[in-house]
Short mmCIF file of C-alpha atoms in Angstrom, two decimals:
data_model
loop_
_atom_site.label_atom_id
_atom_site.label_comp_id
_atom_site.label_asym_id
_atom_site.label_seq_id
_atom_site.Cartn_x
_atom_site.Cartn_y
_atom_site.Cartn_z
CA UNK A 10 16.61 -27.49 4.30
CA UNK A 11 13.88 -27.38 1.73
CA UNK A 12 14.89 -26.92 -1.82
CA UNK A 13 13.52 -23.65 -3.04
CA UNK A 14 12.64 -20.36 -1.29
CA UNK A 15 9.82 -18.20 -0.04
CA UNK A 16 9.53 -14.52 -1.29
CA UNK A 17 7.44 -12.39 0.95
CA UNK A 18 6.19 -9.35 -0.91
CA UNK A 19 4.48 -6.46 0.96
CA UNK A 20 2.73 -3.44 -0.64
CA UNK A 21 2.61 -0.54 1.66
CA UNK A 22 0.25 2.21 0.32
CA UNK A 23 -2.08 4.92 1.49
CA UNK A 24 -3.87 7.37 -0.77
CA UNK A 25 -2.72 11.07 -0.40
CA UNK A 26 -4.78 11.84 2.74
CA UNK A 27 -2.68 14.81 3.91
CA UNK A 28 -4.91 17.41 5.56
CA UNK A 29 -4.13 20.88 6.84
CA UNK A 30 -6.60 20.27 9.74
CA UNK A 31 -5.13 18.28 12.64
CA UNK A 32 -7.48 15.42 13.82
CA UNK A 33 -9.15 14.84 10.32
CA UNK A 34 -10.42 11.30 9.55
CA UNK A 35 -7.86 11.12 6.60
CA UNK A 36 -5.05 11.88 9.10
CA UNK A 37 -6.35 9.07 11.37
CA UNK A 38 -5.89 6.61 8.55
CA UNK A 39 -2.25 7.48 8.21
CA UNK A 40 -1.32 7.69 11.90
CA UNK A 41 -3.05 4.32 12.53
CA UNK A 42 -1.09 2.72 9.86
CA UNK A 43 2.02 4.28 11.36
CA UNK A 44 1.29 2.90 14.77
CA UNK A 45 0.02 -0.59 13.82
CA UNK A 46 1.89 -1.44 10.62
CA UNK A 47 4.74 0.67 9.35
CA UNK A 48 6.66 1.24 12.67
CA UNK A 49 6.22 -2.38 13.90
CA UNK A 50 7.33 -3.63 10.49
CA UNK A 51 10.59 -1.52 10.62
CA UNK A 52 11.21 -2.55 14.17
CA UNK A 53 10.86 -6.34 13.44
CA UNK A 54 13.02 -6.23 10.39
CA UNK A 55 15.74 -4.25 12.22
CA UNK A 56 15.73 -6.67 15.16
CA UNK A 57 15.78 -9.70 12.74
CA UNK A 58 18.69 -8.28 10.71
CA UNK A 59 20.69 -7.84 13.93
CA UNK A 60 20.29 -11.44 15.00
CA UNK A 61 23.03 -13.71 13.32
CA UNK A 62 20.72 -16.74 13.71
CA UNK A 63 18.13 -15.12 11.27
CA UNK A 64 18.27 -14.24 7.56
CA UNK A 65 15.28 -11.96 6.94
CA UNK A 66 14.51 -10.93 3.28
CA UNK A 67 11.46 -9.02 2.21
CA UNK A 68 10.31 -7.38 -0.92
CA UNK A 69 8.66 -4.14 -0.03
CA UNK A 70 6.73 -1.68 -2.15
CA UNK A 71 6.39 1.86 -0.86
CA UNK A 72 3.85 3.83 -2.94
CA UNK A 73 4.79 7.43 -3.92
CA UNK A 74 1.84 8.90 -1.96
CA UNK A 75 2.86 7.05 1.15
CA UNK A 76 6.38 8.27 0.75
CA UNK A 77 5.01 11.82 0.49
CA UNK A 78 3.06 11.30 3.72
CA UNK A 79 6.15 9.79 5.54
CA UNK A 80 8.28 12.68 4.59
CA UNK A 81 5.78 15.51 5.42
CA UNK A 82 7.27 17.59 8.21
CA UNK A 83 3.73 18.68 9.47
CA UNK A 84 2.60 15.18 9.86
CA UNK A 85 5.73 14.13 11.51
CA UNK A 86 5.17 16.88 14.08
CA UNK A 87 1.61 16.01 14.72
CA UNK A 88 2.10 12.33 15.29
CA UNK A 89 3.20 12.57 19.03
CA UNK A 90 0.15 14.58 19.99
CA UNK A 91 -2.09 12.05 18.26
CA UNK A 92 -0.57 9.30 20.44
CA UNK A 93 -0.90 11.46 23.56
CA UNK A 94 -4.57 11.91 22.73
CA UNK A 95 -5.25 8.28 22.76
CA UNK A 96 -3.12 7.71 25.91
CA UNK A 97 -5.42 10.08 27.60
CA UNK A 98 -8.59 8.00 26.67
CA UNK A 99 -7.21 4.58 27.70
CA UNK A 100 -7.81 5.12 31.38
CA UNK A 101 -11.57 5.29 30.55
CA UNK A 102 -11.59 1.64 29.59
CA UNK A 103 -13.81 -0.64 31.75
CA UNK A 104 -12.14 -3.01 34.32
CA UNK A 105 -12.69 -6.20 32.08
CA UNK A 106 -10.48 -4.56 29.61
CA UNK A 107 -7.67 -3.57 31.85
CA UNK A 108 -5.16 -6.11 30.56
CA UNK A 109 -5.70 -5.01 26.94
CA UNK A 110 -5.68 -1.26 27.88
CA UNK A 111 -2.29 -1.65 29.69
CA UNK A 112 -0.79 -3.51 26.77
CA UNK A 113 -1.98 -0.78 24.29
CA UNK A 114 -0.66 1.78 26.66
CA UNK A 115 2.74 0.23 26.66
CA UNK A 116 2.59 0.05 22.76
CA UNK A 117 1.75 3.80 22.45
CA UNK A 118 4.42 4.78 24.92
CA UNK A 119 6.93 2.71 23.12
CA UNK A 120 5.99 4.13 19.77
CA UNK A 121 6.29 7.59 21.05
CA UNK A 122 9.80 6.76 22.23
CA UNK A 123 10.78 5.10 19.03
CA UNK A 124 9.43 8.06 17.01
CA UNK A 125 11.54 10.47 19.08
CA UNK A 126 14.61 8.33 18.75
CA UNK A 127 14.47 8.44 14.89
CA UNK A 128 13.16 11.93 14.67
CA UNK A 129 10.15 10.63 12.72
CA UNK A 130 12.46 9.84 9.75
CA UNK A 131 11.23 6.34 8.71
CA UNK A 132 12.60 6.75 5.19
CA UNK A 133 16.20 6.67 6.43
CA UNK A 134 15.49 3.33 8.30
CA UNK A 135 13.94 1.88 5.03
CA UNK A 136 17.09 3.00 3.21
CA UNK A 137 19.30 1.37 5.72
CA UNK A 138 17.44 -1.99 5.42
CA UNK A 139 17.74 -1.71 1.69
CA UNK A 140 21.58 -1.03 1.90
CA UNK A 141 21.97 -4.14 4.14
CA UNK A 142 20.12 -6.23 1.51
CA UNK A 143 17.29 -7.13 3.96
CA UNK A 144 14.67 -5.50 1.86
CA UNK A 145 14.18 -4.84 -1.88
CA UNK A 146 12.24 -1.51 -2.29
CA UNK A 147 9.66 -1.30 -5.24
CA UNK A 148 7.84 1.69 -6.36
CA UNK A 149 4.17 1.89 -7.56
CA UNK A 150 2.27 4.09 -9.90
CA UNK A 151 2.39 7.75 -8.67
CA UNK A 152 -1.10 7.88 -7.02
CA UNK A 153 -1.96 4.14 -7.32
CA UNK A 154 -3.80 4.76 -10.66
CA UNK A 155 -5.52 1.64 -12.00
CA UNK A 156 -3.37 1.42 -15.21
CA UNK A 157 -5.76 -0.59 -17.38
CA UNK A 158 -8.46 1.99 -17.02
CA UNK A 159 -5.95 4.74 -18.07
CA UNK A 160 -4.62 2.95 -21.12
CA UNK A 161 -6.82 5.02 -23.50
CA UNK A 162 -4.23 7.70 -23.10
CA UNK A 163 -0.92 6.09 -23.11
CA UNK A 164 0.74 9.24 -21.90
CA UNK A 165 -1.36 9.06 -18.73
CA UNK A 166 0.15 5.72 -17.92
CA UNK A 167 3.62 7.10 -18.59
CA UNK A 168 3.11 10.11 -16.37
CA UNK A 169 2.06 7.83 -13.52
CA UNK A 170 5.24 5.61 -13.90
CA UNK A 171 7.70 8.46 -14.44
CA UNK A 172 6.48 10.54 -11.58
CA UNK A 173 6.66 7.51 -9.30
CA UNK A 174 10.27 6.69 -10.30
CA UNK A 175 11.31 10.37 -9.86
CA UNK A 176 9.79 10.50 -6.34
CA UNK A 177 11.13 7.02 -5.31
CA UNK A 178 14.65 8.34 -6.27
CA UNK A 179 14.33 11.58 -4.70
CA UNK A 180 13.20 10.23 -1.30
CA UNK A 181 15.05 6.89 -1.14
CA UNK A 182 18.23 7.76 -3.03
CA UNK A 183 18.04 5.01 -5.65
CA UNK A 184 16.23 4.54 -8.97
CA UNK A 185 13.71 1.48 -8.53
CA UNK A 186 13.98 -1.37 -10.92
CA UNK A 187 10.85 -3.26 -9.69
CA UNK A 188 7.21 -2.06 -9.34
CA UNK A 189 4.12 -3.19 -7.46
CA UNK A 190 1.53 -2.58 -10.18
CA UNK A 191 -1.58 -1.04 -8.46
CA UNK A 192 -3.98 -3.98 -7.70
CA UNK A 193 -1.50 -6.07 -9.56
CA UNK A 194 -3.41 -5.05 -12.61
CA UNK A 195 -1.97 -5.74 -16.06
CA UNK A 196 -2.97 -5.01 -19.65
CA UNK A 197 -1.33 -6.21 -22.93
CA UNK A 198 1.37 -3.80 -23.83
CA UNK A 199 1.96 -2.39 -20.35
CA UNK A 200 5.31 -4.25 -20.31
CA UNK A 201 6.62 -1.99 -23.09
CA UNK A 202 5.84 0.98 -20.99
CA UNK A 203 7.49 -0.37 -18.09
CA UNK A 204 10.72 -1.09 -19.97
CA UNK A 205 10.67 2.33 -21.49
CA UNK A 206 10.64 3.82 -18.00
CA UNK A 207 13.40 1.52 -16.78
CA UNK A 208 11.29 -0.89 -14.74
CA UNK A 209 12.19 -4.54 -15.14
CA UNK A 210 10.13 -6.73 -12.79
CA UNK A 211 6.62 -6.80 -11.23
CA UNK A 212 4.18 -9.14 -9.48
CA UNK A 213 0.85 -10.41 -10.95
CA UNK A 214 -1.95 -12.60 -9.56
CA UNK A 215 -1.65 -16.30 -10.41
CA UNK A 216 -3.81 -16.23 -13.61
CA UNK A 217 -1.60 -13.47 -14.96
CA UNK A 218 0.91 -16.23 -15.52
CA UNK A 219 -1.26 -19.34 -15.74
CA UNK A 220 -3.09 -17.80 -18.67
CA UNK A 221 -0.06 -16.48 -20.35
CA UNK A 222 0.91 -17.45 -23.87
CA UNK A 223 2.57 -20.00 -24.08
CA UNK A 224 1.48 -21.33 -20.73
CA UNK A 225 4.59 -21.20 -18.48
CA UNK A 226 6.38 -24.54 -17.99
CA UNK A 227 6.75 -23.96 -14.23
CA UNK A 228 3.36 -22.37 -13.56
CA UNK A 229 3.61 -19.69 -10.77
CA UNK A 230 6.71 -21.30 -9.25
CA UNK A 231 9.22 -19.37 -11.43
CA UNK A 232 9.28 -15.92 -13.03
CA UNK A 233 8.67 -15.46 -16.76
CA UNK A 234 10.01 -12.84 -19.08
CA UNK A 235 7.60 -10.84 -21.41
CA UNK A 236 8.56 -10.13 -24.98
CA UNK A 237 9.51 -6.58 -24.05
CA UNK A 238 11.94 -7.82 -21.34
CA UNK A 239 10.07 -7.49 -18.10
CA UNK A 240 10.17 -10.28 -15.55
CA UNK A 241 6.84 -11.11 -13.90
CA UNK A 242 6.28 -13.15 -10.73
CA UNK A 243 2.94 -14.55 -9.68
CA UNK A 244 1.04 -15.06 -6.37
CA UNK A 245 1.18 -18.56 -4.99
CA UNK A 246 -2.45 -19.13 -3.68
CA UNK A 247 -1.31 -21.74 -1.10
CA UNK A 248 1.25 -19.21 0.42
CA UNK A 249 -1.32 -16.55 0.67
CA UNK A 250 -4.69 -18.03 1.47
CA UNK A 251 -3.92 -19.01 5.19
CA UNK A 252 -3.10 -15.33 5.89
CA UNK A 253 -5.61 -13.22 4.01
CA UNK A 254 -8.60 -15.31 3.69
CA UNK A 255 -11.55 -13.83 5.77
CA UNK A 256 -13.19 -17.33 6.15
CA UNK A 257 -10.15 -19.62 6.37
CA UNK A 258 -7.25 -17.34 7.25
CA UNK A 259 -5.39 -17.01 10.58
CA UNK A 260 -6.69 -13.45 11.33
CA UNK A 261 -10.23 -14.88 12.01
CA UNK A 262 -8.95 -16.88 14.99
CA UNK A 263 -11.00 -16.03 18.08
CA UNK A 264 -7.95 -15.21 20.16
CA UNK A 265 -6.89 -12.25 17.91
CA UNK A 266 -7.81 -8.64 18.46
CA UNK A 267 -11.16 -7.47 16.91
CA UNK A 268 -10.81 -4.93 14.35
CA UNK A 269 -14.35 -3.49 14.12
CA UNK A 270 -14.91 -2.81 17.94
CA UNK A 271 -13.28 0.34 18.88
CA UNK A 272 -13.22 2.52 22.05
CA UNK A 273 -14.00 5.50 19.84
CA UNK A 274 -17.48 4.10 19.31
CA UNK A 275 -17.99 3.04 22.98
CA UNK A 276 -17.04 6.26 24.77
CA UNK A 277 -19.46 9.14 25.19
CA UNK A 278 -19.30 12.28 22.97
CA UNK A 279 -18.35 14.28 26.18
CA UNK A 280 -15.33 12.10 26.78
CA UNK A 281 -14.26 12.36 23.18
CA UNK A 282 -14.83 16.09 23.09
CA UNK A 283 -12.65 16.60 26.27
CA UNK A 284 -9.62 15.46 24.32
CA UNK A 285 -10.41 17.34 21.14
CA UNK A 286 -12.27 14.60 19.22
CA UNK A 287 -15.42 16.22 17.78
CA UNK A 288 -17.34 13.00 16.64
CA UNK A 289 -17.32 9.33 17.44
CA UNK A 290 -15.10 7.33 15.08
CA UNK A 291 -12.53 4.50 15.08
CA UNK A 292 -9.35 5.70 17.02
CA UNK A 293 -7.26 2.64 16.92
CA UNK A 294 -8.08 1.74 20.52
CA UNK A 295 -9.49 -1.74 20.22
CA UNK A 296 -9.87 -3.80 23.47
CA UNK A 297 -12.00 -6.82 22.31
CA UNK A 298 -11.13 -10.10 20.76
CA UNK A 299 -12.62 -11.83 17.70
CA UNK A 300 -14.17 -14.41 20.05
CA UNK A 301 -16.28 -17.36 18.58
CA UNK A 302 -17.30 -17.20 14.95
CA UNK A 303 -20.52 -15.25 14.43
CA UNK A 304 -20.37 -13.45 17.82
CA UNK A 305 -22.05 -9.99 17.40
CA UNK A 306 -19.84 -6.86 18.10
CA UNK A 307 -21.76 -6.17 21.26
CA UNK A 308 -20.93 -9.52 22.74
CA UNK A 309 -17.24 -9.63 21.83
CA UNK A 310 -14.92 -10.79 24.73
CA UNK A 311 -12.06 -8.75 26.28
CA UNK A 312 -8.78 -8.95 24.29
CA UNK A 313 -6.04 -10.97 26.12
CA UNK A 314 -2.66 -10.20 24.61
CA UNK A 315 -0.84 -13.29 25.95
CA UNK A 316 -2.95 -15.93 24.36
CA UNK A 317 -3.05 -13.91 21.16
CA UNK A 318 0.74 -13.81 20.92
CA UNK A 319 0.84 -17.51 21.48
CA UNK A 320 -1.52 -18.09 18.70
CA UNK A 321 0.56 -15.94 16.41
CA UNK A 322 3.61 -18.01 17.20
CA UNK A 323 1.79 -21.23 16.44
CA UNK A 324 0.33 -19.94 13.26
CA UNK A 325 3.81 -18.85 12.13
CA UNK A 326 5.02 -22.37 12.75
CA UNK A 327 1.98 -23.94 10.84
CA UNK A 328 2.65 -21.63 7.93
CA UNK A 329 6.31 -22.51 7.64
CA UNK A 330 5.60 -26.21 7.87
CA UNK A 331 3.05 -25.82 5.08
CA UNK A 332 5.56 -24.01 2.77
CA UNK A 333 8.23 -26.63 3.65
CA UNK A 334 5.87 -29.38 2.48
CA UNK A 335 4.81 -27.43 -0.51
CA UNK A 336 8.46 -26.84 -1.59
CA UNK A 337 9.33 -30.55 -0.98
CA UNK A 338 6.52 -31.55 -3.28
CA UNK A 339 7.37 -29.05 -5.95
CA UNK A 340 11.11 -29.82 -5.96
CA UNK A 341 10.41 -33.39 -6.71
CA UNK A 342 8.64 -32.44 -9.95
CA UNK A 343 10.74 -29.47 -11.13
CA UNK A 344 14.24 -29.38 -12.60
CA UNK A 345 14.93 -26.08 -10.88
CA UNK A 346 14.41 -24.89 -7.33
CA UNK A 347 10.70 -23.69 -6.86
CA UNK A 348 9.92 -20.22 -5.76
CA UNK A 349 6.87 -19.36 -3.69
CA UNK A 350 5.84 -15.79 -4.00
CA UNK A 351 3.49 -14.52 -1.22
CA UNK A 352 2.32 -10.95 -1.87
CA UNK A 353 0.10 -9.07 0.61
CA UNK A 354 -0.98 -5.52 1.51
CA UNK A 355 1.40 -4.32 4.20
CA UNK A 356 -1.36 -2.89 6.27
CA UNK A 357 -2.85 -6.32 6.72
CA UNK A 358 0.04 -6.92 9.20
CA UNK A 359 -0.81 -4.80 12.30
CA UNK A 360 -3.63 -2.61 11.10
CA UNK A 361 -6.19 -5.21 9.92
CA UNK A 362 -4.52 -8.08 11.70
CA UNK A 363 -3.13 -6.65 14.94
CA UNK A 364 -0.87 -9.69 15.62
CA UNK A 365 0.43 -9.75 12.01
CA UNK A 366 3.82 -8.12 12.72
CA UNK A 367 4.37 -10.74 15.51
CA UNK A 368 3.66 -13.45 13.07
CA UNK A 369 6.09 -11.95 10.53
CA UNK A 370 8.71 -11.69 13.23
CA UNK A 371 8.16 -15.36 14.06
CA UNK A 372 8.45 -16.42 10.50
CA UNK A 373 12.00 -15.04 10.38
CA UNK A 374 12.81 -16.48 13.84
CA UNK A 375 11.48 -20.10 13.20
CA UNK A 376 12.39 -20.33 9.54
CA UNK A 377 15.87 -21.95 9.90
CA UNK A 378 14.60 -24.76 12.29
CA UNK A 379 11.89 -25.48 9.76
CA UNK A 380 14.16 -25.48 6.71
CA UNK A 381 12.79 -22.40 4.95
CA UNK A 382 15.03 -19.78 3.33
CA UNK A 383 13.71 -16.27 2.30
CA UNK A 384 14.63 -14.35 -0.80
CA UNK A 385 13.71 -11.09 -2.52
CA UNK A 386 12.46 -10.72 -6.23
CA UNK A 387 15.58 -8.81 -7.06
CA UNK A 388 17.87 -11.46 -5.67
CA UNK A 389 16.08 -14.16 -7.73
CA UNK A 390 16.79 -12.26 -10.96
CA UNK A 391 20.38 -11.52 -10.04
CA UNK A 392 21.21 -15.34 -10.17
CA UNK A 393 20.84 -15.15 -13.86
CA UNK A 394 18.65 -18.19 -14.30
CA UNK A 395 17.02 -18.52 -17.71
CA UNK A 396 13.40 -17.31 -17.88
CA UNK A 397 10.77 -18.57 -20.30
CA UNK A 398 9.50 -15.97 -22.68
CA UNK A 399 5.63 -15.58 -22.37
CA UNK A 400 2.98 -12.98 -22.86
CA UNK A 401 1.29 -12.21 -19.51
CA UNK A 402 -2.48 -12.45 -19.33
CA UNK A 403 -4.57 -9.27 -18.54
CA UNK A 404 -5.55 -9.69 -14.87
CA UNK A 405 -5.63 -8.17 -11.35
CA UNK A 406 -5.78 -9.45 -7.97
CA UNK A 407 -9.14 -7.89 -7.42
CA UNK A 408 -12.49 -9.64 -6.85
CA UNK A 409 -13.14 -11.77 -9.95
CA UNK A 410 -9.47 -11.57 -11.21
CA UNK A 411 -10.00 -8.80 -13.67
CA UNK A 412 -11.20 -5.23 -13.68
CA UNK A 413 -14.82 -5.41 -12.45
CA UNK A 414 -14.12 -3.95 -8.89
CA UNK A 415 -12.81 -0.80 -10.45
CA UNK A 416 -15.28 -0.59 -13.30
CA UNK A 417 -18.93 -1.20 -12.31
CA UNK A 418 -22.22 0.62 -11.73
CA UNK A 419 -20.81 2.43 -8.64
CA UNK A 420 -17.64 4.04 -10.11
CA UNK A 421 -17.61 3.68 -13.93
CA UNK A 422 -18.62 7.25 -14.25
CA UNK A 423 -15.14 8.43 -13.40
CA UNK A 424 -13.39 6.57 -16.33
CA UNK A 425 -14.52 9.00 -18.99
CA UNK A 426 -13.74 11.86 -16.70
CA UNK A 427 -10.13 10.55 -16.43
CA UNK A 428 -9.98 9.91 -20.21
CA UNK A 429 -11.27 13.46 -20.99
CA UNK A 430 -8.80 15.23 -18.52
CA UNK A 431 -5.90 13.03 -19.66
CA UNK A 432 -6.51 13.94 -23.30
CA UNK A 433 -6.77 17.62 -22.33
CA UNK A 434 -3.54 17.52 -20.42
CA UNK A 435 -1.71 15.88 -23.37
CA UNK A 436 -3.11 18.42 -25.78
CA UNK A 437 -2.14 21.24 -23.53
CA UNK A 438 1.38 19.95 -22.97
CA UNK A 439 1.85 19.47 -26.78
CA UNK A 440 0.93 22.99 -27.34
CA UNK A 441 3.50 24.23 -24.77
CA UNK A 442 3.43 27.17 -22.54
CA UNK A 443 4.90 30.67 -22.82
CA UNK A 444 6.07 31.56 -19.35
CA UNK A 445 7.44 30.20 -16.03
CA UNK A 446 4.11 31.03 -14.38
CA UNK A 447 2.22 29.02 -16.90
CA UNK A 448 4.61 26.06 -16.40
CA UNK A 449 3.95 26.22 -12.77
CA UNK A 450 0.18 25.91 -13.25
CA UNK A 451 0.65 23.14 -15.78
CA UNK A 452 2.61 21.19 -13.36
CA UNK A 453 0.02 21.72 -10.58
CA UNK A 454 -2.68 20.56 -13.11
CA UNK A 455 -0.63 17.43 -13.50
CA UNK A 456 -0.66 16.80 -9.78
CA UNK A 457 -4.33 17.27 -9.59
CA UNK A 458 -4.86 14.94 -12.50
CA UNK A 459 -2.70 12.26 -10.90
CA UNK A 460 -4.64 12.68 -7.57
CA UNK A 461 -7.91 12.27 -9.26
CA UNK A 462 -6.78 9.00 -10.88
CA UNK A 463 -6.16 7.25 -7.51
CA UNK A 464 -7.60 3.78 -7.65
CA UNK A 465 -8.48 4.07 -3.83
CA UNK A 466 -11.40 6.38 -4.56
CA UNK A 467 -12.90 3.82 -7.09
CA UNK A 468 -12.30 1.12 -4.57
CA UNK A 469 -14.24 3.01 -1.82
CA UNK A 470 -17.09 3.76 -4.30
CA UNK A 471 -17.42 0.02 -4.96
CA UNK A 472 -17.00 -0.98 -1.33
CA UNK A 473 -19.60 1.55 -0.12
CA UNK A 474 -17.75 2.95 2.80
CA UNK A 475 -16.71 6.49 2.95
CA UNK A 476 -18.23 7.17 -0.43
CA UNK A 477 -18.94 10.91 -0.06
CA UNK A 478 -15.36 11.45 0.79
CA UNK A 479 -14.19 9.59 -2.33
CA UNK A 480 -16.56 11.52 -4.52
CA UNK A 481 -15.46 14.78 -3.03
CA UNK A 482 -11.86 13.91 -3.65
CA UNK A 483 -12.31 13.03 -7.28
CA UNK A 484 -14.47 16.04 -8.00
CA UNK A 485 -12.28 18.52 -6.18
CA UNK A 486 -9.04 17.36 -7.98
CA UNK A 487 -10.73 17.36 -11.31
CA UNK A 488 -12.24 20.86 -10.68
CA UNK A 489 -8.95 22.20 -9.86
CA UNK A 490 -7.37 20.57 -12.94
CA UNK A 491 -9.85 22.24 -15.32
CA UNK A 492 -9.62 25.67 -13.53
CA UNK A 493 -5.79 25.53 -13.88
CA UNK A 494 -5.99 24.66 -17.64
CA UNK A 495 -8.50 27.36 -18.16
CA UNK A 496 -6.18 29.87 -16.43
CA UNK A 497 -3.44 28.89 -18.75
CA UNK A 498 -5.59 29.04 -21.91
CA UNK A 499 -7.05 32.45 -20.99
CA UNK A 500 -3.90 34.03 -19.68
CA UNK A 501 -5.86 35.24 -16.62
CA UNK A 502 -4.64 34.53 -13.12
CA UNK A 503 -6.83 32.46 -10.83
CA UNK A 504 -8.53 34.34 -8.05
CA UNK A 505 -6.15 35.87 -5.51
CA UNK A 506 -4.55 33.21 -3.21
CA UNK A 507 -6.33 30.34 -4.88
CA UNK A 508 -3.29 28.81 -6.55
CA UNK A 509 -1.19 29.24 -3.44
CA UNK A 510 -3.73 27.47 -1.39
CA UNK A 511 -4.03 24.52 -3.73
CA UNK A 512 -0.20 24.19 -3.90
CA UNK A 513 -0.19 24.20 -0.06
CA UNK A 514 -2.82 21.44 0.10
CA UNK A 515 -1.32 19.38 -2.62
CA UNK A 516 2.38 19.92 -2.52
CA UNK A 517 3.45 16.38 -3.38
CA UNK A 518 5.83 15.46 -6.23
CA UNK A 519 8.06 18.54 -6.25
CA UNK A 520 9.92 17.16 -9.26
CA UNK A 521 6.81 16.66 -11.33
CA UNK A 522 7.40 17.25 -15.04
CA UNK A 523 4.57 18.20 -17.32
CA UNK A 524 6.59 16.99 -20.29
CA UNK A 525 5.83 13.41 -19.16
CA UNK A 526 2.42 13.90 -20.76
CA UNK A 527 3.97 14.92 -24.17
CA UNK A 528 3.20 12.87 -27.11
CA UNK A 529 6.35 10.99 -28.27
CA UNK A 530 6.93 9.81 -31.85
CA UNK A 531 7.03 5.97 -32.21
CA UNK A 532 10.32 4.42 -32.33
#
């Protein structure tokens, strides 16, 4: 058995993509993540926890916006029809893709059965895994706001944190102690806000610790404690590179399923319209494999599930052997057991890398034979080992390691808009309101401000994908915010039915508290 442990950390998050219109692009994002990532993850963890030969442990962040989507009754009710729609299209696959189509049909059918068996209540299943000690559940900022770019108004950061904690406790039944910081982004002084909100540990990218002051004695292989009392863990590059790297990582293997080739692009408009899909778009029906490096999309070969599963098993063994060797090397140079922290986006496993859930399942299955033990971040801290006191370095896990991906020529325009709206919210809250109806509007203004601050829209603007959707989301939420504040200030009701329509569209965070934006005297 290797001395030391491996802490897998997954961050499950989607922006608030709830739509009143069935079949929307945003709804597809959520349902595809359900089908390919969240349900397979639950199933593999449940199966591993029931096997006495396995000891699965996983730290899992569930963002508040994702929790809101998972608990939405209308989305739960619409998911089976979404699955049936795709089942109706699979028979149109061409003969070379029959094996892949049959395997995907089996998955869709099994998913429908699994969904019906649990009544669509995934949160209860996550709760049970937490109660069993299999997972440690982290929160995130309320709408995944990029906190370093909100720091000009400290109350905006606090509102993101307190709203998240309140929603986590409401839906999962326990107050979180750990947080996945959006994009692992840290700024000096954030630890003081975390402590004030009752949050005690988080994950940073490697340089968040390696550039800390003083430099940590154990590098990224042990947590540190900030002067304010927050424990910070750091990403181990050797434990993550084989999995996420586009050029060197496992997902690029030619046997694996190709992400970018989708039946939704290949079928005729008439075939799509016949099942209620108005325009060609990715449907989660992928029947090709990655093939040889550099193969253009139109020449990708048919996907073969058997060889892909075999490669996932082999890659799991390779990964575990690599971690065993790394731990052996580190333990010979450290006077405490080393810890390898491997953080990933949860959607990498299944959605982006279709075989990812099988890879995870094989990690837990093969770990004992290869001498690897798993742990959670919370369990590490429960041991009570001494932590070196260091000041973490400002950092993120984005491109370049700092804040450029969320602050550049494509998206910088939104930052002053956030700052202006945040300052207005603080000023309006500090002045107070005079009636229950005004408080209702102020709380809804808080929801709209939080939704406008989602880092996902800035990311999309920089990535250049669905940029018009991102701009529309930001502008819509900010417009609603300013209209609500104007209604409070003027004492005039919004146009008939407008507020009710906004509340129906953005009903998340029912326990939101406008007082979170109040200026508090220094201690």
